[in-house]
Amino acid sequence: MTTQPLRTRRSGPQTASVVTDLPFTPQLVKAVFRDVTSLHVSRPAARAAASVTRTVLTEIIDGARSAAAEEARTRLIPKDLISAIDRNVEVEVGSAWYLHSPTFHGLMGEMRNADGALVSLRERRGARTPSGVAGAHRFEAGVSRLLGSRGVRAVPAMVRDLDGIASVFLTDLARDAAQVVREGGVKRFGTVSLVVPGEPAPAPLLKDPLLALSTRRGDGRTVGGDDVLAAATMQLFGVLRQRAITEAAEMTRNPSAADSLDTRRQGAEGAHARSWSTLG
């Protein structure tokens, strides 16, 4: 598929390059993939998945930072997360997390069954906690690094929400990447564009992005980098999708910078995982 040159995100002096800073290690990404598939996951695929997740989280954090700045705060709180999602529909991802977070309970509305009886929150969650929710604690170290790279801090509840959104989103991404492998390419087509009333529709940001990934190469036992990019086209849309795919493609082409960070981060992630209580 055709990609554009990597674009560095706007930020202050504390922001690291997307090429040299992946907050989530390939080992963590592969652990998430193991939750949903027995397929082998290549290192390019792990880097691509980590990069896509980083791009999504960065966009959410930047939106929350803007909301906090309006109240002259540098410490993010849960309502800043709500504001970020309200202002940018492209970042409404990892929705399975919303049923497990107090931040979103008041926004979900009532749900009733066929008999008109109110469905409780416990019933809506289902009998089994999704793996993305159960494993959210594994993302705390990476989320903390990402917050620091954007020059902000967050209260524990906000960090927990970002952990959960990252975990659920990556779990969904892994599940879709495995589906791409099994089906031999992207089988779900469609796209969404945001248009301002009275103005012409924007030109496509990618040249036939879904058609370019409609068929795949390689064996049927390994998730590759292109499979993750294909999954990203299914999970995201708009400008965020373009940026996520572009940055992930660049990451898979320039892996050496990220490799040097992996080893020293694994220990930190393990320490955070042991000290963070999981949601039930």
Short mmCIF file of C-alpha atoms in Angstrom, two decimals, residues 6 14 39 42 45 59 63 66 86 90 94 129 136 141 146 150 164 174 198 206 215 226 230 243 255 264 269:
data_model
loop_
_atom_site.label_atom_id
_atom_site.label_comp_id
_atom_site.label_asym_id
_atom_site.label_seq_id
_atom_site.Cartn_x
_atom_site.Cartn_y
_atom_site.Cartn_z
CA LEU A 6 6.09 10.25 8.66
CA GLN A 14 9.17 16.85 26.01
CA LEU A 39 -1.20 -17.46 15.25
CA SER A 42 6.00 -11.29 13.69
CA ALA A 45 3.39 -6.85 13.32
CA GLU A 59 -4.69 11.72 20.07
CA GLY A 63 -7.62 16.16 23.28
CA SER A 66 -6.68 20.78 25.48
CA ASP A 86 -17.03 14.29 22.62
CA GLU A 90 -12.43 9.45 15.63
CA GLY A 94 -12.10 0.56 22.90
CA THR A 129 -14.73 -10.20 31.62
CA ALA A 136 -5.59 -3.47 31.29
CA ALA A 141 3.82 1.76 32.52
CA LEU A 146 3.16 8.49 27.02
CA ARG A 150 3.05 14.85 26.11
CA GLY A 164 -8.33 0.17 29.71
CA ALA A 174 -5.29 -8.16 17.33
CA GLY A 198 -21.63 23.64 2.67
CA LEU A 206 -5.16 7.11 1.15
CA THR A 215 -5.71 -9.54 -0.50
CA ASP A 226 0.48 -5.50 6.70
CA ALA A 230 -5.33 -3.84 7.39
CA ARG A 243 -1.87 9.02 10.64
CA PRO A 255 12.79 -0.90 13.63
CA ARG A 264 14.86 -1.85 29.77
CA GLU A 269 6.08 -3.02 32.85
#
